[in-house]
CSV table of C-alpha atoms and ligand atoms in Angstrom, one decimal:
chain,number,residue,atom,x,y,z
A,1,MET,CA,-86.5,217.8,102.2
A,2,ILE,CA,-86.0,216.6,98.7
A,3,MET,CA,-86.3,218.2,95.3
A,4,VAL,CA,-88.9,216.6,93.0
A,5,GLU,CA,-90.0,218.1,89.7
A,6,GLY,CA,-88.6,221.5,90.7
A,7,GLN,CA,-90.5,221.4,94.1
A,8,MET,CA,-89.0,221.0,97.6
A,9,MET,CA,-91.0,218.5,99.5
A,10,ASP,CA,-90.8,216.3,102.7
A,11,PRO,CA,-91.4,212.7,101.5
A,12,TYR,CA,-92.4,211.7,105.1
A,13,LEU,CA,-95.4,213.6,106.3
A,14,GLN,CA,-97.7,210.9,107.4
A,15,TYR,CA,-98.2,207.1,107.0
A,16,MET,CA,-101.8,206.6,105.8
A,17,TYR,CA,-102.1,203.2,107.4
A,18,SER,CA,-105.9,203.4,107.6
A,19,TYR,CA,-108.3,206.2,106.9
A,20,PRO,CA,-109.6,208.1,108.9
A,21,HIS,CA,-107.0,208.3,111.6
A,22,LYS,CA,-108.1,207.2,115.1
A,23,THR,CA,-107.8,210.7,116.4
A,24,ALA,CA,-110.8,211.6,114.2
A,25,TYR,CA,-112.9,209.1,116.1
A,26,GLY,CA,-115.2,210.4,118.9
A,27,PRO,CA,-117.8,209.3,121.4
A,28,LEU,CA,-120.8,207.4,120.1
A,29,GLU,CA,-124.1,206.9,121.8
A,30,GLY,CA,-126.8,204.2,121.3
A,31,VAL,CA,-124.6,202.0,119.0
A,32,SER,CA,-124.5,198.3,119.5
A,33,LEU,CA,-122.8,195.5,117.5
A,34,TRP,CA,-126.2,193.8,117.5
A,35,ASP,CA,-127.4,196.5,115.1
A,36,HIS,CA,-124.8,195.6,112.5
A,37,THR,CA,-125.3,191.9,112.0
A,38,GLU,CA,-126.1,192.4,108.3
A,39,ARG,CA,-122.4,193.4,107.7
A,40,LEU,CA,-121.2,190.5,109.8
A,41,SER,CA,-123.1,187.7,108.2
A,42,GLY,CA,-121.5,185.2,105.8
A,43,SER,CA,-117.9,184.4,105.1
A,44,GLY,CA,-114.7,186.2,104.4
A,45,LEU,CA,-114.5,188.3,107.6
A,46,SER,CA,-111.2,189.2,109.3
A,47,LEU,CA,-110.5,188.9,113.0
A,48,TYR,CA,-107.7,190.8,114.9
A,49,LEU,CA,-106.6,190.3,118.4
A,50,HIS,CA,-104.5,193.1,120.0
A,51,VAL,CA,-102.0,192.0,122.6
A,52,PRO,CA,-100.8,195.3,124.1
A,53,PHE,CA,-97.8,194.2,126.0
A,54,CYS,CA,-94.1,194.7,125.3
A,55,GLN,CA,-90.8,194.0,127.1
A,56,THR,CA,-89.7,197.7,126.7
A,57,LYS,CA,-91.1,200.6,124.7
A,58,CYS,CA,-89.1,201.3,121.5
A,59,GLY,CA,-88.1,204.9,121.1
A,60,TYR,CA,-90.2,205.5,117.9
A,61,CYS,CA,-93.2,203.5,119.0
A,62,ASP,CA,-96.6,205.1,118.9
A,63,LEU,CA,-98.7,201.9,119.1
A,64,PHE,CA,-101.0,201.0,121.8
A,65,SER,CA,-98.7,199.1,124.1
A,66,VAL,CA,-97.5,199.0,127.7
A,67,THR,CA,-94.5,197.5,129.5
A,68,GLY,CA,-93.8,196.0,132.9
A,69,GLN,CA,-96.9,193.8,133.0
A,70,GLY,CA,-96.5,190.4,134.7
A,71,SER,CA,-98.3,187.2,134.2
A,72,GLU,CA,-101.2,188.2,136.5
A,73,GLU,CA,-101.9,191.4,134.5
A,74,VAL,CA,-101.8,189.5,131.3
A,75,ASP,CA,-104.2,186.9,132.6
A,76,ARG,CA,-106.6,189.6,133.7
A,77,TYR,CA,-106.5,191.1,130.2
A,78,LEU,CA,-107.1,187.6,128.7
A,79,ASP,CA,-110.0,187.1,131.1
A,80,ALA,CA,-111.6,190.3,129.6
A,81,VAL,CA,-110.8,189.2,126.1
A,82,GLU,CA,-112.5,185.9,126.8
A,83,ARG,CA,-115.6,187.8,128.1
A,84,GLN,CA,-115.6,189.8,124.9
A,85,VAL,CA,-115.2,186.7,122.7
A,86,LEU,CA,-118.2,185.1,124.4
A,87,GLN,CA,-120.3,188.2,123.9
A,88,TYR,CA,-119.2,188.8,120.3
A,89,GLY,CA,-119.7,185.0,119.7
A,90,GLN,CA,-123.4,185.4,120.4
A,91,VAL,CA,-123.7,188.2,117.9
A,92,LEU,CA,-121.6,186.3,115.3
A,93,ASP,CA,-123.6,183.1,115.8
A,94,SER,CA,-126.8,184.9,115.2
A,95,CYS,CA,-125.8,185.9,111.7
A,96,GLY,CA,-123.7,183.0,110.7
A,97,ALA,CA,-120.4,184.9,110.6
A,98,GLU,CA,-117.4,183.0,109.3
A,99,PHE,CA,-113.8,184.3,109.5
A,100,SER,CA,-111.2,183.7,106.7
A,101,ASP,CA,-108.3,185.1,108.6
A,102,LEU,CA,-106.9,185.9,112.0
A,103,THR,CA,-104.1,188.3,113.0
A,104,ILE,CA,-102.6,188.4,116.4
A,105,GLY,CA,-100.7,191.6,116.7
A,106,GLY,CA,-99.5,194.1,119.3
A,107,GLY,CA,-97.6,195.0,121.2
A,108,THR,CA,-95.6,191.7,121.2
A,109,PRO,CA,-98.0,188.8,121.2
A,110,LEU,CA,-95.3,186.3,121.9
A,111,LEU,CA,-94.6,188.0,125.2
A,112,LEU,CA,-97.4,185.8,126.4
A,113,ASP,CA,-96.1,182.6,128.0
A,114,GLU,CA,-96.9,179.3,126.5
A,115,ARG,CA,-99.9,178.6,128.7
A,116,GLN,CA,-101.4,182.0,127.7
A,117,ILE,CA,-100.7,181.5,124.0
A,118,ASP,CA,-102.4,178.1,124.2
A,119,ARG,CA,-105.3,179.8,126.0
A,120,VAL,CA,-105.7,182.4,123.2
A,121,PHE,CA,-105.9,179.8,120.4
A,122,SER,CA,-108.3,177.5,122.3
A,123,MET,CA,-110.6,180.4,123.3
A,124,LEU,CA,-110.8,181.5,119.7
A,125,ASP,CA,-111.2,178.0,118.4
A,126,ARG,CA,-114.1,177.3,120.8
A,127,ASN,CA,-116.1,180.5,120.2
A,128,ILE,CA,-115.4,181.8,116.7
A,129,ARG,CA,-116.3,180.0,113.4
A,130,PHE,CA,-113.4,180.0,111.0
A,131,GLN,CA,-113.5,178.8,107.4
A,132,ARG,CA,-111.3,175.7,106.6
A,133,ALA,CA,-107.6,176.5,106.7
A,134,PRO,CA,-107.8,180.2,107.6
A,135,GLY,CA,-104.9,182.5,107.2
A,136,ILE,CA,-103.3,183.1,110.7
A,137,VAL,CA,-100.8,185.8,111.2
A,138,VAL,CA,-98.7,186.3,114.4
A,139,GLU,CA,-96.3,189.1,115.1
A,140,THR,CA,-93.2,188.5,117.1
A,141,ALA,CA,-89.9,190.1,118.2
A,142,PRO,CA,-86.5,188.5,118.5
A,143,ASN,CA,-86.3,188.2,122.3
A,144,GLN,CA,-89.7,186.4,122.4
A,145,THR,CA,-89.1,183.9,119.7
A,146,THR,CA,-88.5,180.6,121.4
A,147,LYS,CA,-88.7,176.9,120.4
A,148,GLY,CA,-91.7,176.3,122.7
A,149,LYS,CA,-93.7,179.2,121.4
A,150,LEU,CA,-92.9,178.5,117.7
A,151,GLY,CA,-94.0,174.9,118.4
A,152,LEU,CA,-97.4,176.3,119.5
A,153,LEU,CA,-97.7,178.4,116.4
A,154,ARG,CA,-97.1,175.4,114.2
A,155,GLN,CA,-99.6,173.4,116.2
A,156,ALA,CA,-102.2,176.2,115.6
A,157,HIS,CA,-101.4,176.1,111.8
A,158,VAL,CA,-100.2,179.7,111.8
A,159,THR,CA,-99.5,180.7,108.2
A,160,ARG,CA,-97.4,183.8,108.6
A,161,VAL,CA,-95.0,185.1,111.2
A,162,SER,CA,-93.9,188.6,111.1
A,163,MET,CA,-90.7,189.6,113.0
A,164,GLY,CA,-89.7,193.1,113.9
A,165,VAL,CA,-85.9,193.0,113.3
A,166,GLN,CA,-85.5,196.7,112.3
A,167,SER,CA,-81.7,196.5,111.7
A,168,PHE,CA,-78.7,194.2,111.9
A,169,SER,CA,-76.5,197.0,113.3
A,170,ASP,CA,-76.3,197.1,117.1
A,171,ARG,CA,-75.6,200.8,116.9
A,172,GLU,CA,-78.8,201.4,114.9
A,173,LEU,CA,-80.8,199.2,117.2
A,174,ALA,CA,-79.6,201.2,120.2
A,175,ALA,CA,-80.6,204.4,118.4
A,176,LEU,CA,-84.1,203.0,118.1
A,177,TRP,CA,-84.2,201.8,121.8
A,178,ARG,CA,-84.7,198.3,120.6
A,179,HIS,CA,-84.2,195.8,123.4
A,180,HIS,CA,-82.5,193.0,121.4
A,181,SER,CA,-79.1,192.7,119.7
A,182,ALA,CA,-78.5,191.9,116.1
A,183,ASP,CA,-77.2,188.5,117.2
A,184,ARG,CA,-80.4,187.7,119.0
A,185,ALA,CA,-82.3,188.6,115.8
A,186,ARG,CA,-80.1,186.3,113.8
A,187,GLN,CA,-80.7,183.4,116.3
A,188,ALA,CA,-84.5,184.1,116.2
A,189,LEU,CA,-84.6,184.0,112.4
A,190,ASP,CA,-82.5,180.8,112.3
A,191,LEU,CA,-85.0,179.3,114.7
A,192,LEU,CA,-88.0,180.5,112.8
A,193,LYS,CA,-86.6,179.1,109.5
A,194,GLY,CA,-86.5,175.7,111.1
A,195,TYR,CA,-90.2,175.6,111.7
A,196,GLY,CA,-91.3,175.5,108.1
A,197,LEU,CA,-94.0,178.1,108.5
A,198,PRO,CA,-95.6,179.0,105.1
A,199,CYS,CA,-94.7,182.7,105.2
A,200,ILE,CA,-92.0,184.7,107.0
A,201,ASN,CA,-92.0,188.4,107.0
A,202,VAL,CA,-89.2,190.7,108.3
A,203,ASP,CA,-89.8,194.3,109.3
A,204,LEU,CA,-86.9,196.8,108.9
A,205,ILE,CA,-86.5,200.5,109.4
A,206,TYR,CA,-84.5,203.1,107.5
A,207,GLY,CA,-83.8,206.8,108.1
A,208,ILE,CA,-82.3,206.0,111.5
A,209,PRO,CA,-79.8,208.7,112.7
A,210,GLY,CA,-76.3,207.5,111.8
A,211,GLN,CA,-77.7,205.0,109.2
A,212,THR,CA,-76.3,205.2,105.7
A,213,VAL,CA,-77.2,203.7,102.3
A,214,ASP,CA,-74.4,201.2,102.8
A,215,SER,CA,-75.5,200.1,106.3
A,216,PHE,CA,-79.1,199.8,105.2
A,217,LEU,CA,-78.1,197.7,102.2
A,218,ARG,CA,-76.0,195.5,104.5
A,219,THR,CA,-79.1,195.0,106.7
A,220,LEU,CA,-81.2,194.1,103.6
A,221,LYS,CA,-78.6,191.7,102.3
A,222,GLU,CA,-78.4,190.0,105.7
A,223,ALA,CA,-82.2,189.8,105.9
A,224,LEU,CA,-82.3,188.1,102.5
A,225,ALA,CA,-79.9,185.4,103.7
A,226,TYR,CA,-82.8,184.1,105.7
A,227,GLU,CA,-85.0,183.9,102.6
A,228,PRO,CA,-88.0,185.8,103.9
A,229,ASP,CA,-91.2,185.6,101.8
A,230,GLU,CA,-91.9,189.3,102.5
A,231,LEU,CA,-90.1,192.4,103.8
A,232,PHE,CA,-91.6,195.6,105.1
A,233,ILE,CA,-89.3,198.6,105.1
A,234,TYR,CA,-90.5,201.5,107.2
A,235,PRO,CA,-89.2,205.1,107.3
A,236,LEU,CA,-88.5,206.2,110.8
A,237,TYR,CA,-91.1,208.5,112.2
A,238,VAL,CA,-90.8,210.2,115.6
A,239,LYS,CA,-94.2,211.7,116.4
A,240,HIS,CA,-95.3,213.5,119.5
A,241,GLY,CA,-95.7,211.1,122.4
A,242,ALA,CA,-92.9,208.7,121.2
A,243,GLY,CA,-89.9,208.2,123.5
A,244,LEU,CA,-87.3,209.5,121.0
A,245,GLU,CA,-89.1,212.9,120.9
A,246,ARG,CA,-87.1,213.8,124.0
A,247,GLN,CA,-83.9,213.2,122.1
A,248,MET,CA,-85.2,215.3,119.2
A,249,ARG,CA,-85.8,218.1,121.6
A,250,GLU,CA,-82.1,217.7,122.7
A,251,GLY,CA,-80.8,218.0,119.2
A,252,MET,CA,-81.3,214.7,117.5
A,253,VAL,CA,-82.4,215.3,113.9
A,254,LEU,CA,-84.0,213.1,111.3
A,255,ASP,CA,-82.8,213.6,107.7
A,256,PRO,CA,-85.6,212.9,105.2
A,257,GLY,CA,-83.2,213.4,102.3
A,258,ALA,CA,-80.9,210.7,103.6
A,259,ALA,CA,-83.9,208.4,104.3
A,260,PHE,CA,-85.2,208.9,100.8
A,261,CYS,CA,-81.9,207.9,99.3
A,262,GLN,CA,-81.9,204.8,101.5
A,263,TYR,CA,-85.4,204.0,100.3
A,264,GLN,CA,-84.5,204.4,96.7
A,265,GLU,CA,-81.4,202.2,96.9
A,266,GLY,CA,-83.1,199.7,99.1
A,267,SER,CA,-86.2,199.3,96.9
A,268,ARG,CA,-84.0,199.1,93.8
A,269,PHE,CA,-81.9,196.4,95.5
A,270,LEU,CA,-85.0,194.4,96.6
A,271,ARG,CA,-86.6,194.5,93.1
A,272,ALA,CA,-83.3,193.4,91.6
A,273,GLU,CA,-83.3,190.5,94.0
A,274,GLY,CA,-86.6,189.3,92.7
A,275,PHE,CA,-89.1,191.0,95.1
A,276,ARG,CA,-92.2,192.6,93.8
A,277,GLN,CA,-92.9,196.0,95.3
A,278,VAL,CA,-96.5,196.0,96.5
A,279,SER,CA,-96.5,199.4,98.2
A,280,MET,CA,-93.9,201.9,99.5
A,281,ARG,CA,-93.2,199.6,102.4
A,282,ARG,CA,-94.1,196.1,101.3
A,283,PHE,CA,-91.9,193.7,99.1
A,284,VAL,CA,-93.1,190.2,98.3
A,285,ARG,CA,-90.9,187.5,96.9
A,286,GLN,CA,-91.9,186.7,93.3
A,287,GLY,CA,-94.1,183.6,93.3
A,288,GLY,CA,-94.7,184.0,97.0
A,289,ARG,CA,-98.1,183.6,98.6
A,290,GLN,CA,-99.9,186.9,98.5
A,291,VAL,CA,-101.4,187.7,101.9
A,292,PRO,CA,-104.0,190.5,101.8
A,293,GLU,CA,-103.3,193.7,103.6
A,294,CYS,CA,-105.6,194.3,106.5
A,295,GLY,CA,-108.4,196.8,106.5
A,296,PHE,CA,-110.1,196.0,103.2
A,297,SER,CA,-112.9,193.6,104.4
A,298,THR,CA,-115.2,193.6,107.4
A,299,SER,CA,-112.8,193.3,110.3
A,300,LEU,CA,-113.5,192.8,114.0
A,301,ALA,CA,-110.9,193.6,116.7
A,302,LEU,CA,-110.7,191.8,120.0
A,303,GLY,CA,-108.9,193.3,123.0
A,304,CYS,CA,-108.0,196.9,123.6
A,305,GLY,CA,-106.3,199.1,121.0
A,306,GLY,CA,-107.3,197.4,117.8
A,307,ARG,CA,-109.8,198.8,115.3
A,308,SER,CA,-113.0,197.2,113.9
A,309,TYR,CA,-114.3,198.1,110.5
A,310,VAL,CA,-118.0,197.1,110.0
A,311,GLY,CA,-119.4,198.8,106.9
A,312,THR,CA,-119.4,202.5,107.5
A,313,LEU,CA,-118.9,202.0,111.2
A,314,HIS,CA,-115.3,202.1,112.4
A,315,PHE,CA,-114.6,201.8,116.2
A,316,CYS,CA,-111.9,201.2,118.8
A,317,THR,CA,-111.0,202.3,122.3
A,318,PRO,CA,-109.9,205.9,122.5
A,319,TYR,CA,-106.5,206.7,121.0
A,320,ALA,CA,-103.6,206.3,123.4
A,321,ILE,CA,-99.8,205.9,123.2
A,322,THR,CA,-98.2,206.5,126.6
A,323,GLN,CA,-98.0,204.0,129.4
A,324,GLU,CA,-100.4,205.9,131.6
A,325,THR,CA,-103.1,206.5,128.9
A,326,CYS,CA,-102.8,202.9,127.6
A,327,LEU,CA,-103.1,201.4,131.1
A,328,GLU,CA,-106.1,203.6,131.7
A,329,GLN,CA,-107.8,202.2,128.6
A,330,ILE,CA,-106.9,198.6,129.5
A,331,GLN,CA,-108.4,199.1,132.9
A,332,ARG,CA,-111.6,200.4,131.4
A,333,PHE,CA,-111.6,197.5,128.9
A,334,GLU,CA,-111.2,195.0,131.7
A,335,GLU,CA,-114.1,196.6,133.8
A,336,ARG,CA,-116.5,196.7,130.8
A,337,ALA,CA,-119.7,194.7,131.4
A,338,ASP,CA,-121.0,194.7,127.8
A,339,HIS,CA,-118.5,194.7,124.9
A,340,THR,CA,-121.2,194.8,122.3
A,341,VAL,CA,-121.9,198.4,123.2
A,342,ILE,CA,-119.9,200.6,120.9
A,343,ASP,CA,-119.1,204.0,122.5
A,344,HIS,CA,-116.1,205.3,120.5
A,345,GLY,CA,-115.7,205.5,116.8
A,346,ILE,CA,-117.0,207.1,113.6
A,347,PHE,CA,-119.6,206.6,110.9
A,348,LEU,CA,-118.2,207.4,107.5
A,349,SER,CA,-120.2,209.6,105.1
A,350,ALA,CA,-120.5,208.6,101.5
A,351,GLY,CA,-117.7,211.1,100.6
A,352,GLU,CA,-115.4,209.7,103.3
A,353,GLU,CA,-116.0,206.1,102.0
A,354,LYS,CA,-114.8,207.2,98.6
A,355,ARG,CA,-111.7,208.7,100.0
A,356,ARG,CA,-111.0,205.6,102.1
A,357,TYR,CA,-111.5,203.4,99.1
A,358,VAL,CA,-109.1,205.5,97.0
A,359,ILE,CA,-106.5,205.6,99.8
A,360,GLN,CA,-106.7,201.8,100.4
A,361,HIS,CA,-106.3,201.0,96.7
A,362,LEU,CA,-104.1,203.7,95.2
A,363,PHE,CA,-101.1,203.1,97.4
A,364,ILE,CA,-101.0,199.3,97.0
A,365,TYR,CA,-100.4,197.2,93.9
A,366,PRO,CA,-102.1,196.9,91.4
A,367,GLY,CA,-103.8,200.2,92.1
A,368,LEU,CA,-107.4,201.4,91.8
A,369,ASP,CA,-109.5,199.5,89.4
A,370,LEU,CA,-111.4,202.2,87.5
A,371,GLU,CA,-114.3,200.0,86.5
A,372,GLN,CA,-114.8,198.6,90.0
A,373,TYR,CA,-114.8,202.2,91.4
A,374,ALA,CA,-117.4,203.3,88.8
A,375,GLU,CA,-119.6,200.2,89.6
A,376,ARG,CA,-119.4,200.9,93.3
A,377,PHE,CA,-119.8,204.6,93.5
A,378,GLY,CA,-121.2,205.6,90.1
A,379,SER,CA,-118.5,208.1,89.4
A,380,SER,CA,-114.8,208.4,88.6
A,381,PRO,CA,-112.1,209.0,91.2
A,382,MET,CA,-110.7,211.9,89.1
A,383,GLU,CA,-114.0,213.7,89.3
A,384,ASP,CA,-114.4,213.0,93.0
A,385,LEU,CA,-110.9,213.9,94.0
A,386,PRO,CA,-109.4,216.5,91.5
A,387,VAL,CA,-106.0,216.3,93.2
A,388,LEU,CA,-105.6,212.9,91.4
A,389,GLU,CA,-105.6,214.7,88.0
A,390,ARG,CA,-102.8,217.0,89.3
A,391,TRP,CA,-100.8,214.0,90.4
A,392,ARG,CA,-101.2,212.5,86.9
A,393,ARG,CA,-99.9,215.7,85.3
A,394,GLU,CA,-97.0,215.8,87.7
A,395,GLY,CA,-96.0,212.2,86.9
A,396,PHE,CA,-96.9,210.6,90.2
A,397,LEU,CA,-99.9,208.7,88.7
A,398,SER,CA,-100.8,206.9,85.5
A,399,VAL,CA,-103.5,204.6,84.1
A,400,ARG,CA,-102.0,201.1,83.7
A,401,GLU,CA,-103.6,198.2,81.8
A,402,GLU,CA,-103.3,194.9,83.5
A,403,THR,CA,-105.2,191.7,82.8
A,404,SER,CA,-107.4,193.8,80.4
A,405,ARG,CA,-108.5,196.1,83.2
A,406,ALA,CA,-107.5,199.7,83.7
A,407,PHE,CA,-105.9,200.7,87.0
A,408,LEU,CA,-105.1,204.1,88.3
A,409,ALA,CA,-101.7,203.4,89.8
A,410,LEU,CA,-98.7,205.3,91.3
A,411,THR,CA,-95.7,205.6,89.1
A,412,GLU,CA,-92.3,204.6,90.6
A,413,SER,CA,-91.7,208.2,91.8
A,414,GLY,CA,-95.3,208.4,93.1
A,415,LEU,CA,-94.9,205.2,95.1
A,416,GLY,CA,-91.8,206.5,96.8
A,417,LEU,CA,-93.7,209.7,97.8
A,418,SER,CA,-96.8,207.8,99.2
A,419,ASP,CA,-96.4,209.5,102.6
A,420,HIS,CA,-96.3,212.9,101.0
A,421,LEU,CA,-99.2,212.3,98.6
A,422,GLY,CA,-101.5,210.3,100.9
A,423,PRO,CA,-102.2,213.1,103.5
A,424,GLN,CA,-103.5,215.3,100.6
A,425,LEU,CA,-106.5,212.9,100.4
A,426,ILE,CA,-107.6,213.6,103.9
A,427,SER,CA,-110.9,215.6,103.8
A,428,PRO,CA,-111.1,219.0,105.6
A,429,GLU,CA,-113.7,217.6,108.0
A,430,ILE,CA,-111.4,214.8,109.1
A,431,TYR,CA,-108.4,217.2,109.3
A,432,GLU,CA,-110.5,219.4,111.6
A,433,LYS,CA,-111.4,216.5,113.9
A,434,MET,CA,-107.7,215.4,114.0
A,435,GLU,CA,-106.6,219.0,114.8
A,436,ARG,CA,-109.3,219.3,117.5
A,437,TRP,CA,-107.9,216.1,119.1
A,438,GLU,CA,-104.4,217.6,118.9
A,439,VAL,CA,-105.4,220.9,120.5
A,440,CYS,CA,-107.2,219.0,123.3
A,441,HIS,CA,-104.0,217.1,124.1
A,442,LYS,CA,-101.3,219.7,123.3
A,443,ASN,CA,-100.8,220.7,126.9
A,444,ASP,CA,-100.4,217.1,127.9
A,445,PRO,CA,-96.7,216.3,127.5
A,446,LEU,CA,-97.4,212.6,127.8
A,447,GLN,CA,-99.8,212.3,124.9
A,448,GLY,CA,-99.9,213.4,121.4
A,449,GLN,CA,-100.8,213.1,117.7
A,450,SER,CA,-99.1,210.2,116.0
A,451,GLU,CA,-99.3,207.7,113.2
A,452,GLU,CA,-99.5,204.0,113.3
A,453,LEU,CA,-96.4,202.1,112.2
B,1,SF4,S1,-92.5,199.1,118.2
B,1,SF4,FE1,-93.5,197.1,118.6
B,1,SF4,S2,-92.1,196.0,120.0
B,1,SF4,FE2,-91.5,198.2,120.0
B,1,SF4,S3,-92.7,199.0,121.8
B,1,SF4,FE3,-94.0,199.3,119.9
B,1,SF4,S4,-95.3,197.6,119.8
B,1,SF4,FE4,-93.6,197.0,121.2
């Protein structure tokens, strides 16, 4: 807990990665992608491919990923993705859909071997229409970053590679159950630098048990030696279902106060080093290429575990974290005859759309454009969500003029408290659905409520 403006608060309640949380999704009937071609027509769409395979499961991980899968299992998954691409391709062709960006995330996409990586790029190239020079983002991990695979990324004109380094301390990496050493991360970054890709991002974690402000600053300084274009710094969360939960039960504790100090010193350091703070987690080198955050435009997900956003319709496979539940979902995905049938998701009401819009803009630079909001919804965010007025009085929000437009934006202290403030914007209806999901799964020790990191 930390003391802010005379109040004790936990700065790390929930990461509002996307709203609503997947646990608020439910079964859908009679819904088909074919009914939503209007939102898929034209250019500027985003495509996401989820590769749900990892070498080992990190202790904090609550993403949709499985371990121990060999080449045969990966091929079987890619066969299903290819069937999905062909079926989606027919829908997309019918409405002239054109994609401006592609993200291949996971999991660890570069766990695929070179033949499989090549197969992914050529299947997308053959069946999906991309605009000229699309943005292409690929996530990687140190152990999977090899010359051959980076060569394929360069050949595919990948524009951004994001590497999960997390820390340059072997002790901290062990505490996170990461499977690579700090030296392996150094070698991988050296290799990556040599490929001249337009944008390199490094992900790091703070709030690790045993980590100090000094050790976090050492990690940041070492990361900067590789001249990344962007850095994401994530507070450590251990939610129900993640491996480290067992250690928490045996006495391991997270210290939000220590994590908050690391955040404050780390963000100050990065700003002083010439990085622009775009959100609580994201820092972009001044003058660097601004890559949009995901989830703003119409976005279609391929594979199992990724989310699609098509107008008010959001859908994905049912939420899963553990090996058993993720494998079950993968099997269902592979057995599916028609991928254009949408049977799990949510339709957002007008009120939920407003909340989503506020959440997606307020926590990211430059903030919420008040005029655009009024044009879109015919109201003001302060009227729609009175909590915003309270935040303004408490000094977490202000109205900022930029390029002759007025933005509702977090102050520096509000930005650092994004994970405390964000959950207050969840509607009672969505909370109820999330809680219902939790109650349904609370007796299952292998599954639980969690956030996306
Ligand atoms: S945190 Fe990333 S690398 Fe680690 S298990 Fe999860 S998806 Fe895999």
